[in-house]
XYZ file of C-alpha atoms in Angstrom:
731
model
C -46.761 30.069 57.634
C -46.033 33.449 59.206
C -44.468 36.403 57.464
C -43.709 39.636 59.303
C -42.458 42.701 57.513
C -41.856 46.004 59.249
C -40.984 49.071 57.201
C -40.476 52.684 58.057
C -41.527 55.651 56.041
C -42.912 59.116 56.047
C -45.970 60.538 54.363
C -48.661 62.903 55.477
C -51.509 61.457 57.548
C -53.925 62.029 54.686
C -51.649 60.256 52.220
C -51.142 57.392 54.616
C -54.867 57.037 55.164
C -55.427 56.991 51.403
C -52.728 54.374 50.898
C -54.109 52.165 53.637
C -57.607 52.430 52.199
C -56.261 51.405 48.803
C -54.567 48.381 50.342
C -57.734 47.492 52.271
C -59.851 47.655 49.128
C -57.303 45.549 47.320
C -57.357 42.895 50.034
C -61.130 42.510 49.919
C -60.869 40.269 46.896
C -57.759 38.655 48.240
C -56.093 35.622 46.844
C -52.812 34.310 48.102
C -50.780 35.268 45.042
C -51.786 38.876 45.416
C -51.114 38.893 49.132
C -47.626 37.462 48.975
C -46.752 39.782 46.101
C -48.000 42.673 48.177
C -45.900 41.609 51.143
C -42.824 41.600 48.937
C -43.443 44.955 47.346
C -44.454 46.764 50.511
C -40.839 46.404 51.588
C -40.180 49.520 49.519
C -43.211 51.523 50.552
C -43.205 54.575 52.795
C -45.697 53.440 55.366
C -44.851 51.655 58.570
C -46.682 48.358 58.419
C -46.648 45.049 60.126
C -48.289 42.296 58.210
C -48.809 38.863 59.697
C -50.133 36.118 57.496
C -51.281 32.822 58.911
C -52.151 30.071 56.501
C -53.884 26.816 57.439
C -53.920 23.706 55.250
C -57.361 24.774 54.019
C -55.946 28.072 52.710
C -57.807 30.091 55.357
C -56.244 33.510 55.605
C -56.074 35.868 58.523
C -54.516 39.264 58.101
C -53.521 41.636 60.867
C -52.452 45.086 59.849
C -50.878 47.602 62.186
C -49.479 50.965 61.200
C -47.808 54.047 62.396
C -46.349 57.020 60.553
C -42.880 58.533 60.638
C -44.164 61.746 62.102
C -41.284 62.834 64.310
C -37.605 63.295 63.641
C -36.569 59.998 65.221
C -38.889 58.029 62.959
C -37.624 59.892 59.906
C -34.068 59.178 61.024
C -34.883 55.462 61.392
C -36.282 55.376 57.905
C -33.301 57.105 56.299
C -30.694 55.147 58.244
C -32.246 51.809 57.215
C -30.317 51.886 53.933
C -33.406 52.602 51.860
C -31.667 55.555 50.176
C -28.449 54.968 48.303
C -25.547 56.877 49.847
C -27.263 57.532 53.190
C -25.964 55.729 56.255
C -26.754 56.431 59.914
C -24.276 59.308 60.172
C -25.515 61.098 57.057
C -29.135 60.419 58.019
C -28.559 62.049 61.411
C -27.037 65.171 59.850
C -29.877 65.487 57.317
C -32.580 65.202 59.966
C -30.812 67.596 62.329
C -30.627 70.189 59.540
C -34.129 69.860 58.019
C -36.192 68.277 60.798
C -39.786 67.532 59.838
C -39.145 69.005 56.350
C -36.647 66.252 55.524
C -38.840 64.167 53.269
C -40.101 67.203 51.348
C -36.527 68.312 50.791
C -35.515 64.891 49.504
C -38.347 64.770 47.005
C -38.671 68.383 45.868
C -35.503 70.321 46.803
C -32.560 67.896 46.893
C -30.119 70.700 46.018
C -30.511 71.920 49.635
C -28.620 68.803 50.750
C -25.422 70.385 49.407
C -25.481 72.766 52.391
C -24.335 69.801 54.447
C -20.602 69.248 54.718
C -19.419 66.447 52.439
C -22.598 66.276 50.339
C -21.740 67.142 46.743
C -24.278 68.004 44.101
C -23.779 64.546 42.607
C -24.331 62.799 45.941
C -27.419 64.915 46.610
C -28.812 63.830 43.258
C -28.096 60.158 44.001
C -29.892 60.390 47.347
C -32.863 62.114 45.722
C -33.059 59.570 42.910
C -33.088 56.674 45.356
C -35.782 58.340 47.446
C -37.924 59.066 44.399
C -37.688 55.449 43.300
C -39.378 54.336 46.485
C -41.921 57.102 46.278
C -42.581 56.191 42.665
C -43.066 52.530 43.520
C -45.643 53.377 46.179
C -47.568 55.640 43.820
C -47.408 53.133 40.984
C -48.754 50.393 43.236
C -51.575 52.652 44.370
C -52.455 53.416 40.743
C -52.566 49.731 39.795
C -54.595 48.853 42.878
C -57.338 51.239 41.736
C -57.973 48.817 38.885
C -57.503 45.608 40.883
C -54.243 44.882 39.072
C -51.603 42.855 40.943
C -48.814 44.953 42.460
C -46.183 42.657 40.922
C -46.786 44.640 37.727
C -45.240 47.646 39.451
C -41.869 45.924 39.560
C -42.049 44.931 35.906
C -43.057 48.439 34.857
C -40.222 49.964 36.860
C -37.776 47.545 35.252
C -38.938 48.741 31.868
C -39.467 52.464 32.376
C -37.683 53.363 35.631
C -38.893 56.456 37.446
C -41.083 57.404 34.499
C -43.186 54.226 34.788
C -46.287 55.832 36.272
C -46.139 58.750 33.855
C -45.759 56.345 30.923
C -48.754 54.258 31.989
C -50.897 57.333 32.522
C -49.920 58.592 29.072
C -50.619 55.212 27.485
C -52.433 52.617 29.636
C -52.234 50.197 26.712
C -48.604 49.568 27.660
C -50.051 47.213 30.281
C -51.219 44.880 27.505
C -47.690 44.485 26.184
C -45.810 41.184 26.339
C -44.055 41.987 29.620
C -47.223 42.739 31.621
C -49.817 40.719 29.727
C -52.912 42.509 31.021
C -56.057 41.755 29.022
C -56.810 44.419 26.429
C -60.336 44.836 27.745
C -58.890 45.821 31.133
C -56.432 48.376 29.783
C -59.088 49.680 27.435
C -61.392 50.188 30.409
C -58.654 52.076 32.249
C -57.993 54.299 29.261
C -61.676 55.047 28.707
C -62.087 55.767 32.412
C -59.261 58.298 32.149
C -61.223 60.132 29.477
C -59.793 58.710 26.284
C -62.283 58.995 23.430
C -63.589 55.798 21.855
C -62.508 56.974 18.397
C -59.114 58.314 19.478
C -56.107 57.398 17.341
C -54.285 56.132 20.403
C -57.023 53.632 21.233
C -57.507 52.438 17.678
C -53.799 52.028 16.954
C -53.232 50.269 20.264
C -55.942 47.761 19.378
C -54.419 47.047 15.952
C -50.984 46.530 17.497
C -52.461 44.322 20.206
C -54.122 42.066 17.634
C -50.844 41.609 15.783
C -48.960 40.862 19.020
C -51.700 38.528 20.254
C -51.603 36.539 17.036
C -47.806 36.440 17.155
C -48.252 34.504 20.408
C -50.465 32.100 18.432
C -47.631 31.472 15.977
C -48.537 33.937 13.200
C -45.844 36.113 11.635
C -48.406 38.336 9.918
C -52.155 38.696 9.547
C -54.019 39.305 6.292
C -55.274 42.876 6.240
C -58.931 41.880 6.092
C -58.592 39.491 9.041
C -56.692 42.090 11.060
C -59.361 44.732 10.457
C -62.156 42.294 11.249
C -60.538 41.105 14.503
C -59.767 44.651 15.651
C -63.276 45.846 14.818
C -64.682 43.043 16.944
C -62.244 43.782 19.768
C -63.277 47.435 19.937
C -66.898 47.062 18.869
C -66.059 49.853 16.477
C -66.539 50.702 12.837
C -64.223 49.134 10.250
C -63.469 52.508 8.624
C -61.910 53.854 11.818
C -59.800 50.717 12.202
C -58.630 50.959 8.584
C -57.570 54.558 9.159
C -55.654 53.539 12.290
C -53.926 50.718 10.420
C -52.965 53.058 7.582
C -51.517 55.506 10.109
C -49.389 52.734 11.649
C -48.213 51.724 8.175
C -47.394 55.334 7.302
C -45.160 55.776 10.348
C -43.539 52.374 9.872
C -44.773 50.555 12.971
C -46.657 48.100 10.737
C -45.491 46.895 7.326
C -48.011 45.877 4.679
C -46.782 43.811 1.766
C -48.250 41.545 -0.909
C -47.328 37.984 0.050
C -48.678 35.097 -2.033
C -51.691 37.148 -3.186
C -52.425 38.252 0.392
C -52.169 41.794 1.791
C -49.960 40.789 4.706
C -49.646 43.077 7.753
C -46.536 42.621 9.903
C -45.184 44.143 13.063
C -42.016 45.763 11.772
C -39.587 43.574 13.750
C -41.179 40.380 12.395
C -41.106 41.706 8.835
C -37.439 42.596 9.242
C -36.682 39.158 10.720
C -38.420 37.363 7.844
C -36.784 39.448 5.135
C -33.373 39.167 6.749
C -33.704 35.387 7.095
C -34.621 35.025 3.436
C -31.808 37.219 2.131
C -29.111 35.664 4.316
C -30.267 32.129 3.588
C -30.220 32.907 -0.134
C -26.624 34.066 0.313
C -25.622 30.778 1.946
C -27.347 28.821 -0.822
C -25.574 30.820 -3.515
C -22.218 29.950 -2.000
C -22.607 26.243 -2.832
C -19.517 24.496 -4.122
C -19.406 21.223 -5.955
C -17.187 18.763 -4.129
C -19.129 15.650 -5.037
C -16.161 13.563 -6.105
C -14.120 14.341 -3.008
C -17.135 13.857 -0.777
C -17.889 10.455 -2.262
C -14.345 9.204 -1.693
C -14.366 10.633 1.843
C -17.584 8.771 2.694
C -16.061 5.535 1.381
C -13.105 6.051 3.674
C -15.365 6.830 6.627
C -17.341 3.629 6.110
C -14.147 1.603 5.998
C -12.742 3.355 9.050
C -15.929 3.028 11.134
C -16.867 -0.434 9.890
C -20.367 0.615 8.841
C -22.328 0.955 5.641
C -24.607 3.944 5.327
C -28.075 3.420 3.904
C -28.538 5.176 0.541
C -30.380 8.171 1.983
C -27.904 8.488 4.863
C -25.022 8.473 2.406
C -26.792 11.042 0.260
C -27.189 13.339 3.268
C -23.517 13.069 4.277
C -22.325 13.813 0.751
C -24.755 16.720 0.336
C -23.542 18.262 3.588
C -20.052 18.431 2.079
C -21.015 20.044 -1.206
C -23.970 22.274 -0.409
C -24.260 25.390 1.665
C -27.484 24.497 3.469
C -28.905 21.050 4.143
C -32.137 19.993 5.834
C -32.167 16.498 7.331
C -35.514 15.224 8.535
C -36.955 11.933 9.672
C -38.951 10.264 12.405
C -37.626 8.075 15.245
C -35.523 5.069 14.263
C -34.698 6.379 10.772
C -31.004 6.960 11.462
C -30.779 10.741 11.977
C -28.179 10.315 14.747
C -25.964 8.028 12.651
C -26.216 10.459 9.756
C -25.288 13.460 11.906
C -22.284 11.567 13.264
C -21.225 10.869 9.680
C -21.585 14.548 8.750
C -19.522 15.573 11.779
C -16.804 13.039 10.901
C -16.709 14.215 7.293
C -16.498 17.883 8.296
C -13.587 17.013 10.562
C -11.784 15.276 7.688
C -12.316 18.448 5.663
C -10.653 20.477 8.431
C -13.772 22.495 9.204
C -14.424 24.190 12.530
C -17.756 22.719 13.698
C -20.303 24.148 16.126
C -23.267 22.103 17.405
C -26.429 23.644 18.853
C -30.047 22.934 19.809
C -32.956 25.113 20.964
C -33.101 23.745 24.534
C -30.577 22.732 27.152
C -31.872 19.160 27.242
C -31.679 18.799 23.473
C -28.156 20.251 23.467
C -27.090 17.831 26.213
C -28.488 14.882 24.266
C -26.710 16.077 21.125
C -23.416 16.193 23.038
C -23.916 12.633 24.283
C -24.724 11.298 20.806
C -21.902 13.040 18.924
C -19.142 13.166 21.533
C -18.773 16.906 20.907
C -19.843 19.858 22.996
C -23.217 21.253 22.002
C -24.866 24.349 23.407
C -28.183 26.092 23.188
C -28.668 28.381 20.221
C -29.186 31.291 22.637
C -25.894 30.687 24.392
C -24.053 30.101 21.121
C -25.240 33.503 19.901
C -24.389 35.266 23.183
C -27.946 36.200 24.085
C -28.550 39.040 26.562
C -31.314 41.472 27.541
C -31.043 45.165 26.691
C -32.564 47.200 29.529
C -32.697 50.308 27.349
C -34.545 48.880 24.344
C -36.270 46.126 26.380
C -35.382 43.606 23.693
C -33.256 40.497 23.384
C -29.845 41.182 21.872
C -27.149 38.853 20.599
C -23.413 39.296 20.812
C -22.852 37.255 17.655
C -23.989 39.185 14.595
C -22.618 40.040 11.156
C -20.250 42.441 12.979
C -18.929 39.674 15.267
C -19.837 36.384 13.572
C -19.408 32.853 14.880
C -15.953 31.420 14.394
C -17.275 28.360 12.631
C -17.029 26.815 9.185
C -20.038 24.559 9.772
C -23.017 24.826 12.129
C -25.335 21.891 12.874
C -28.644 22.608 14.640
C -30.791 19.778 16.031
C -34.519 19.863 16.915
C -34.969 22.534 14.275
C -38.772 22.299 14.375
C -38.619 24.188 17.698
C -36.749 27.198 16.265
C -38.978 30.194 15.615
C -38.496 32.937 13.052
C -36.802 35.463 15.355
C -34.197 32.966 16.557
C -33.573 31.635 13.057
C -33.015 35.146 11.749
C -30.553 35.831 14.579
C -28.721 32.576 13.795
C -28.294 33.473 10.129
C -27.005 36.934 11.025
C -24.212 35.304 13.027
C -22.910 33.111 10.172
C -19.971 34.144 8.025
C -20.449 33.956 4.234
C -19.713 30.420 3.088
C -20.533 28.767 6.431
C -22.172 25.373 5.971
C -25.490 25.019 7.760
C -27.099 21.666 8.573
C -30.604 21.752 10.048
C -31.867 18.527 11.634
C -35.330 17.715 12.933
C -38.615 15.909 12.549
C -40.941 17.761 10.205
C -43.955 15.967 11.689
C -43.392 17.377 15.175
C -45.435 20.284 16.466
C -44.219 23.692 15.256
C -42.290 26.158 17.399
C -43.923 27.912 20.331
C -42.818 31.261 18.900
C -43.985 32.830 15.656
C -43.340 31.123 12.364
C -43.107 27.629 10.922
C -39.474 27.810 9.896
C -38.543 24.149 9.474
C -41.631 23.353 7.432
C -41.239 26.539 5.358
C -37.654 25.609 4.466
C -38.694 22.146 3.327
C -41.775 23.219 1.388
C -40.012 26.113 -0.342
C -38.208 23.653 -2.620
C -35.073 25.831 -2.455
C -33.157 24.006 0.236
C -31.597 20.583 -0.299
C -33.640 18.226 1.863
C -33.106 14.574 2.699
C -36.093 12.669 4.078
C -35.026 9.624 6.088
C -38.020 7.310 5.796
C -36.632 3.827 6.353
C -37.091 2.511 9.888
C -34.095 0.326 10.643
C -34.548 -3.252 11.756
C -33.293 -2.650 15.274
C -35.654 0.294 15.685
C -38.562 -1.762 14.335
C -38.326 -3.932 17.441
C -39.594 -0.971 19.462
C -43.361 -0.736 19.691
C -42.928 2.952 20.559
C -41.348 3.603 17.174
C -43.763 1.342 15.268
C -46.762 3.060 16.813
C -45.326 6.540 16.265
C -44.895 5.866 12.550
C -48.358 4.330 12.369
C -49.858 7.466 13.901
C -47.901 9.614 11.479
C -49.554 7.713 8.639
C -53.003 8.296 10.115
C -53.339 4.845 11.627
C -54.247 4.325 15.290
C -51.543 2.883 17.536
C -51.777 -0.763 18.479
C -53.312 -0.722 21.942
C -52.414 -4.217 23.075
C -51.571 -4.108 26.768
C -48.000 -5.362 26.594
C -45.763 -4.707 23.610
C -42.435 -4.692 25.406
C -41.867 -0.947 25.638
C -45.470 0.171 24.959
C -48.412 -0.366 27.306
C -52.009 0.810 27.137
C -54.310 1.019 30.155
C -57.885 1.754 29.151
C -59.579 4.331 31.371
C -62.635 6.181 30.091
C -63.173 8.276 33.212
C -61.043 11.286 34.048
C -60.793 10.529 37.760
C -59.790 6.905 37.095
C -57.173 8.117 34.631
C -55.829 10.458 37.294
C -55.614 7.806 40.015
C -53.953 5.324 37.635
C -51.313 7.855 36.563
C -50.513 8.675 40.205
C -50.302 4.985 41.105
C -47.944 4.300 38.195
C -45.589 7.091 39.185
C -45.672 6.439 42.930
C -45.493 2.652 43.201
C -46.008 0.471 40.131
C -43.165 1.735 37.959
C -40.581 2.318 40.743
C -41.389 -0.889 42.660
C -42.080 -3.340 39.830
C -40.003 -2.022 36.920
C -37.184 -0.282 38.771
C -37.805 3.109 37.162
C -37.219 5.952 39.642
C -39.941 8.565 39.872
C -37.578 11.314 38.711
C -37.120 9.458 35.386
C -40.868 9.410 34.706
C -42.489 12.282 32.860
C -46.268 12.569 32.728
C -47.628 14.214 29.573
C -51.127 15.324 28.673
C -52.616 17.378 25.824
C -54.328 19.881 28.113
C -53.987 21.981 31.265
C -57.599 21.739 32.394
C -59.826 18.904 33.599
C -59.210 15.925 35.907
C -56.291 14.725 33.787
C -54.951 18.170 32.864
C -51.572 19.391 34.091
C -52.990 21.588 36.846
C -54.798 18.744 38.621
C -52.160 16.130 37.815
C -49.396 18.278 39.287
C -51.263 18.811 42.560
C -51.908 15.096 42.958
C -48.431 13.992 41.856
C -46.775 16.477 44.179
C -48.779 15.116 47.127
C -47.823 11.548 46.171
C -44.174 11.983 45.169
C -43.033 14.864 47.362
C -45.321 15.009 50.413
C -44.880 17.504 53.268
C -42.092 16.771 55.747
C -40.474 18.517 58.662
C -37.283 19.128 56.675
C -39.061 20.507 53.597
C -39.867 24.205 53.477
C -42.835 25.458 51.474
C -44.070 28.605 49.769
C -47.673 29.113 48.765
C -48.158 31.186 45.604
C -51.757 31.660 44.600
C -53.208 28.216 44.082
C -49.765 26.659 43.722
C -47.615 25.299 46.515
C -43.871 24.989 46.010
C -41.917 22.618 48.253
C -38.256 21.718 48.559
C -37.600 18.836 46.154
C -40.367 19.758 43.699
C -39.826 19.387 39.970
C -40.611 22.760 38.375
C -40.662 24.327 34.924
C -40.001 27.833 33.618
C -43.168 29.000 31.874
C -41.957 32.209 30.211
C -38.688 33.551 28.914
C -36.731 35.524 31.503
C -33.493 36.887 30.122
C -32.344 38.354 33.430
C -32.159 35.197 35.571
C -28.549 34.680 36.638
C -27.294 31.082 36.922
C -24.027 29.462 37.844
C -22.565 25.998 37.286
C -20.368 24.043 39.675
C -17.339 24.760 37.470
C -17.831 28.508 37.963
C -19.472 29.154 34.587
C -21.941 32.029 34.918
C -24.702 32.936 32.503
C -28.128 34.521 32.237
C -31.516 33.484 30.924
C -34.116 30.831 31.645
C -36.486 29.914 28.881
C -40.020 28.680 28.475
C -39.912 24.907 28.995
C -36.688 24.675 31.053
C -37.143 22.052 33.804
C -35.404 22.048 37.183
C -35.771 21.018 40.801
C -36.121 23.160 43.938
C -33.059 22.373 46.053
C -33.546 24.978 48.778
C -36.088 27.443 50.137
C -34.681 30.234 52.268
C -35.852 30.175 55.921
C -37.451 33.589 55.330
C -39.616 32.020 52.627
C -38.552 34.711 50.182
C -35.966 32.871 48.040
C -35.951 29.610 46.072
C -32.786 27.963 44.789
C -33.447 25.879 41.679
C -31.175 23.453 39.835
C -31.803 23.502 36.063
C -29.606 20.734 34.641
C -26.615 21.788 36.760
C -27.383 25.507 36.371
C -28.146 26.922 39.824
C -30.452 29.956 39.905
C -32.066 31.903 42.738
C -35.691 33.017 42.397
C -37.326 35.775 44.441
C -41.019 35.873 45.276
C -41.845 38.237 42.426
C -40.531 35.610 39.976
C -42.776 32.773 41.149
C -45.416 33.643 38.571
C -42.864 32.449 35.961
C -42.601 28.862 37.229
C -44.985 25.940 37.677
C -44.852 22.350 38.875
C -43.552 19.953 36.222
C -44.462 16.458 37.411
C -46.899 16.694 34.522
C -46.593 18.952 31.489
C -48.412 19.511 28.236
C -47.153 17.788 25.100
C -46.325 21.203 23.636
C -43.981 21.927 26.556
C -42.216 18.582 26.093
C -40.985 19.395 22.582
C -37.277 18.826 22.146
C -36.977 16.595 25.219
C -36.704 12.832 25.667
C -37.443 10.888 28.832
C -36.616 7.380 29.963
C -40.290 6.756 30.673
C -43.367 8.690 29.552
C -46.859 8.256 30.979
C -49.406 9.820 28.622
C -52.803 10.764 30.036
C -54.991 10.670 26.922
C -58.510 11.890 27.593
C -60.827 14.020 25.442
C -59.868 17.704 25.448
C -60.350 20.825 23.335
C -60.685 19.954 19.619
C -57.554 21.942 18.720
C -55.505 19.633 20.975
C -56.974 16.312 19.859
C -54.921 16.136 16.681
C -52.385 13.783 15.153
C -49.413 16.090 15.693
C -49.984 16.180 19.451
C -50.255 12.382 19.704
C -47.212 11.802 17.487
C -45.105 14.267 19.466
C -46.164 12.650 22.752
C -45.246 9.136 21.585
C -41.823 10.219 20.353
C -40.823 11.739 23.722
C -40.343 8.261 25.279
C -36.901 6.722 24.997
C -37.363 3.334 26.746
C -40.941 2.954 27.988
C -44.305 4.495 27.075
C -47.524 3.902 28.986
C -50.730 5.391 27.584
C -53.566 5.761 30.086
C -56.909 6.908 28.802
C -59.773 6.622 26.377
C -59.103 4.397 23.368
C -61.724 6.223 21.315
C -60.014 9.561 21.970
C -56.643 8.106 20.935
C -58.032 6.745 17.669
C -59.716 10.075 16.967
C -56.405 11.912 17.481
C -54.589 9.612 15.064
C -57.260 10.180 12.409
C -57.371 13.976 12.846
C -54.699 15.540 10.637
C -56.038 19.045 11.184
C -53.182 21.510 11.370
C -53.500 25.060 12.497
C -52.483 27.319 9.675
C -49.770 29.784 10.510
C -49.469 32.963 8.508
C -45.827 33.114 7.446
C -44.174 34.537 4.347
C -40.811 32.768 4.600
C -41.730 29.909 2.258
C -43.032 32.318 -0.367
C -40.007 34.623 -0.072
C -37.583 31.731 -0.415
C -39.450 30.338 -3.414
C -39.196 33.714 -5.131
C -35.805 34.749 -3.748
C -37.201 38.244 -3.479
C -35.220 41.006 -1.853
C -37.815 43.461 -0.469
C -35.368 46.306 -0.862
C -35.399 45.808 -4.631
C -39.156 45.970 -5.063
């Protein structure tokens, strides 16, 4: 691969030498991700550079760097006329250089008002030119600052998106911004930067940043709050500081409202304010929906009788109960494992709501789940995000929703599937968008893994005892014929799955060695399943509990890519760090990006790709700088600086597969970290397969997972608030 970028710019020789030395130092510990990111970002720098990268199949790198400086007027003219400054074309560039000569760049940066002496350049236009110029200057300086600390230059783009021209000043004022969600730099790194800049070890800024970091870090682990004692202990350990100083910092954050401390179930709970507000809001609004219940039991019963006669079916007792409850209660939770009739019940609820003349909206957390819901009900379903009109606010740097209490959903009834995947923030936003009296039906499997985001909403609703809940437990006779379903329910009861080799739709291949497991999985996907069972490779999803090890996603993806999508003359490639992306690859979004623009074939345009979305690379630009990806008929274009947000998806972790079903699942089940070898992971994996499940791995590990009912506790106050119906404002 060869990439050549040539850029013009103007700085002093000393500045140029300093910049080049910074780049050289940065490249000493070079990896490919850093290099390609650098190539992209140097397009906006003010140094003339030519970078040629040659990559062999053994990832050997050779870098040639040439430079020159825009020292004379012609070079300055070339730089300005290149379009790098908004509002400056060749003609304007020529007039500017003729007037100011070698001073041009100083004028642009420090005295832009002098541009108004040129005919046709208004004060407003002069300001626009100066702003554009300063942006490029700011980017170069920001990159140089980050490079001092061996931080990847891609962070410069993210920081500029957040803070604009003030990005460098903001980071210098508070280096701990780098440890925020958007940048994700380790706290130890930002702490080292701050201390190196002279910040005292006992400074309020350092201590408060550490407390906030611990709360944010644990939010990523699913916790809505932390008990005060645990928060102080964790922060003390993080800083290697005294507990008294940490307590003072926490109290200061509480005093100014950044952290909220409240007694929750005999625990001094410490919340980030936005999570506290989300939890309180969810409780209050849900209580309002529950209070709006109306008793229509008689009418509902007659309506169900008529539905049964019309559809020629007879609902099981619990199914009938759920349909009737949906008609006469404000909020209903419907839960059950595979084969227990959730789909039939939801169809009945939809039919009954239609007979009642209600406007119905269907939604699910992911695009795949929404698509499946549409297929099963015959009605359009959409993602919860799209239903709520999700967008990204560049000013507040937060997700916003169009649908709120000020502009609620035009719906009389809302049904949400795969509810176990919905986190607290999204649930709170959903409730805000419902009009008083709207019926809400929440459907899911309570035994699935909890949401990736903070909270344990579905479980909290059930365990609160305040929400009408129907547990569908009976596995219907037709479903019982499936070994997948039988084994899933067995695992849920703590029993190991039956590992007989051939059970119709369930196969087990015993492999107690990681490398043998790997080779068997690859063979199944490449030849055995497509050739002998007629299952195309693109309908096979490999799952595994872990990312690391011979049978982890990282290694599996490399091997499956080589087997299923090998290099070819007509397939372009991009190397990004240790990952190689090739035309035709199956890929997955690994973090939420609310700014990605996508378009469907019918002209529908939207924004946002979310953690877990799966697509396929349909095109790589000849320049190697753009990827076009198809996410379930949504076409999006990715630039090089976005490649850190995607990964290969031939294999994925069980956690990432939540909310999705696949025609065929191959589960690589080998020993992994203790936190992953639990019943919930195995149960979730088994229930992802729709027609065929093949388990490859260690039988002892599988039995251990089925027996291990250990569940990670999540600190959440929603269950307690609902049980007490407490309005925090009244305390």
